[in-house]
Amino acid sequence: MIHPNGTAVMEAIAAAPRKRAVNLTLNEDLIIQARTLTDNLSATVELLLTGFVTERQAALRSHRDAAEACAQEWNAVHDRIGSFADEHSTL
């Protein structure tokens, strides 16, 4: 709900992420085609980039979690049965 003095509008504007101009080198034919499909190329690219970043971050978390689980399982095996090298150690 918008307060009569516009407070909600100002809060929404203040909460919006900062935008920054960047230079991209993109296929010219692809840009021409994309402009026929969207009125706001920047917003479309931002949406697609958001999806890409989200997907990659999830994949990296999944990979890290799998590696951590593998290390924990290997450590549990080592704690349970020891290491083959233990019987050959000269220390």
C-alpha positions as a LaTeX table, in Angstrom:
\begin{tabular}{lrrr}
\hline
Residue & $x$ (\AA) & $y$ (\AA) & $z$ (\AA) \\
\hline
Met1 & 0.00 & 0.00 & 0.00 \\
Ile2 & 1.30 & 3.44 & $-0.87$ \\
His3 & 1.27 & 6.07 & 1.84 \\
Pro4 & $-0.16$ & 9.44 & 0.73 \\
Asn5 & 3.28 & 11.01 & 1.11 \\
Gly6 & 4.77 & 8.43 & $-1.30$ \\
Thr7 & 6.83 & 6.59 & 1.35 \\
Ala8 & 6.28 & 3.10 & $-0.11$ \\
Val9 & 7.32 & 4.31 & $-3.55$ \\
Met10 & 10.52 & 5.87 & $-2.18$ \\
Glu11 & 11.32 & 2.69 & $-0.23$ \\
Ala12 & 10.84 & 0.58 & $-3.36$ \\
Ile13 & 13.12 & 2.87 & $-5.34$ \\
Ala14 & 15.74 & 2.79 & $-2.57$ \\
Ala15 & 15.57 & $-1.03$ & $-2.42$ \\
Ala16 & 16.09 & $-1.50$ & $-6.18$ \\
Pro17 & 19.53 & $-2.85$ & $-7.06$ \\
Arg18 & 22.00 & $-0.40$ & $-8.53$ \\
Lys19 & 22.47 & $-0.59$ & $-12.26$ \\
Arg20 & 25.78 & $-0.16$ & $-14.02$ \\
Ala21 & 26.55 & 0.23 & $-17.69$ \\
Val22 & 28.84 & $-2.46$ & $-19.10$ \\
Asn23 & 30.31 & $-3.09$ & $-22.50$ \\
Leu24 & 29.44 & $-6.39$ & $-24.15$ \\
Thr25 & 30.56 & $-7.72$ & $-27.48$ \\
Leu26 & 27.68 & $-9.66$ & $-28.99$ \\
Asn27 & 26.83 & $-11.10$ & $-32.38$ \\
Glu28 & 25.25 & $-8.27$ & $-34.38$ \\
Asp29 & 22.72 & $-10.50$ & $-36.15$ \\
Leu30 & 21.65 & $-11.96$ & $-32.80$ \\
Ile31 & 21.11 & $-8.46$ & $-31.39$ \\
Ile32 & 18.97 & $-7.50$ & $-34.40$ \\
Gln33 & 16.85 & $-10.62$ & $-33.93$ \\
Ala34 & 16.57 & $-10.08$ & $-30.17$ \\
Arg35 & 15.42 & $-6.48$ & $-30.60$ \\
Thr36 & 12.47 & $-7.76$ & $-32.66$ \\
Leu37 & 11.48 & $-9.93$ & $-29.70$ \\
Thr38 & 11.89 & $-7.51$ & $-26.79$ \\
Asp39 & 11.49 & $-3.82$ & $-26.16$ \\
Asn40 & 14.04 & $-3.92$ & $-23.34$ \\
Leu41 & 17.18 & $-5.81$ & $-24.31$ \\
Ser42 & 18.95 & $-4.87$ & $-21.07$ \\
Ala43 & 16.16 & $-6.32$ & $-18.92$ \\
Thr44 & 16.06 & $-9.48$ & $-21.05$ \\
Val45 & 19.81 & $-9.99$ & $-20.78$ \\
Glu46 & 19.66 & $-9.29$ & $-17.03$ \\
Leu47 & 16.91 & $-11.89$ & $-16.61$ \\
Leu48 & 18.86 & $-14.49$ & $-18.59$ \\
Leu49 & 22.07 & $-13.67$ & $-16.72$ \\
Thr50 & 20.26 & $-13.99$ & $-13.39$ \\
Gly51 & 19.12 & $-17.48$ & $-14.39$ \\
Phe52 & 22.64 & $-18.42$ & $-15.49$ \\
Val53 & 24.22 & $-17.18$ & $-12.24$ \\
Thr54 & 21.59 & $-18.95$ & $-10.12$ \\
Glu55 & 22.08 & $-22.21$ & $-12.03$ \\
Arg56 & 25.88 & $-22.08$ & $-11.85$ \\
Gln57 & 25.88 & $-21.23$ & $-8.14$ \\
Ala58 & 23.57 & $-24.19$ & $-7.47$ \\
Ala59 & 25.84 & $-26.48$ & $-9.52$ \\
Leu60 & 28.93 & $-25.29$ & $-7.63$ \\
Arg61 & 27.16 & $-25.80$ & $-4.27$ \\
Ser62 & 26.10 & $-29.28$ & $-5.36$ \\
His63 & 29.65 & $-30.15$ & $-6.44$ \\
Arg64 & 31.08 & $-28.79$ & $-3.17$ \\
Asp65 & 28.49 & $-30.71$ & $-1.13$ \\
Ala66 & 29.24 & $-33.94$ & $-3.03$ \\
Ala67 & 32.99 & $-33.49$ & $-2.48$ \\
Glu68 & 32.41 & $-32.83$ & 1.23 \\
Ala69 & 30.21 & $-35.94$ & 1.53 \\
Cys70 & 32.84 & $-38.02$ & $-0.25$ \\
Ala71 & 35.58 & $-36.76$ & 2.06 \\
Gln72 & 33.45 & $-37.51$ & 5.12 \\
Glu73 & 32.72 & $-41.03$ & 3.87 \\
Trp74 & 36.38 & $-41.66$ & 3.10 \\
Asn75 & 37.40 & $-40.39$ & 6.54 \\
Ala76 & 34.82 & $-42.71$ & 8.13 \\
Val77 & 36.26 & $-45.69$ & 6.22 \\
His78 & 39.78 & $-44.67$ & 7.24 \\
Asp79 & 38.71 & $-44.35$ & 10.90 \\
Arg80 & 37.04 & $-47.76$ & 10.76 \\
Ile81 & 39.70 & $-49.85$ & 8.96 \\
Gly82 & 42.76 & $-47.64$ & 8.82 \\
Ser83 & 44.98 & $-47.20$ & 5.80 \\
Phe84 & 46.86 & $-49.75$ & 3.73 \\
Ala85 & 49.95 & $-47.62$ & 4.23 \\
Asp86 & 49.72 & $-47.92$ & 8.04 \\
Glu87 & 51.22 & $-51.41$ & 8.04 \\
His88 & 54.16 & $-50.20$ & 5.88 \\
Ser89 & 55.00 & $-47.06$ & 7.83 \\
Thr90 & 58.54 & $-46.78$ & 9.13 \\
Leu91 & 57.67 & $-43.93$ & 11.46 \\
\hline
\end{tabular}
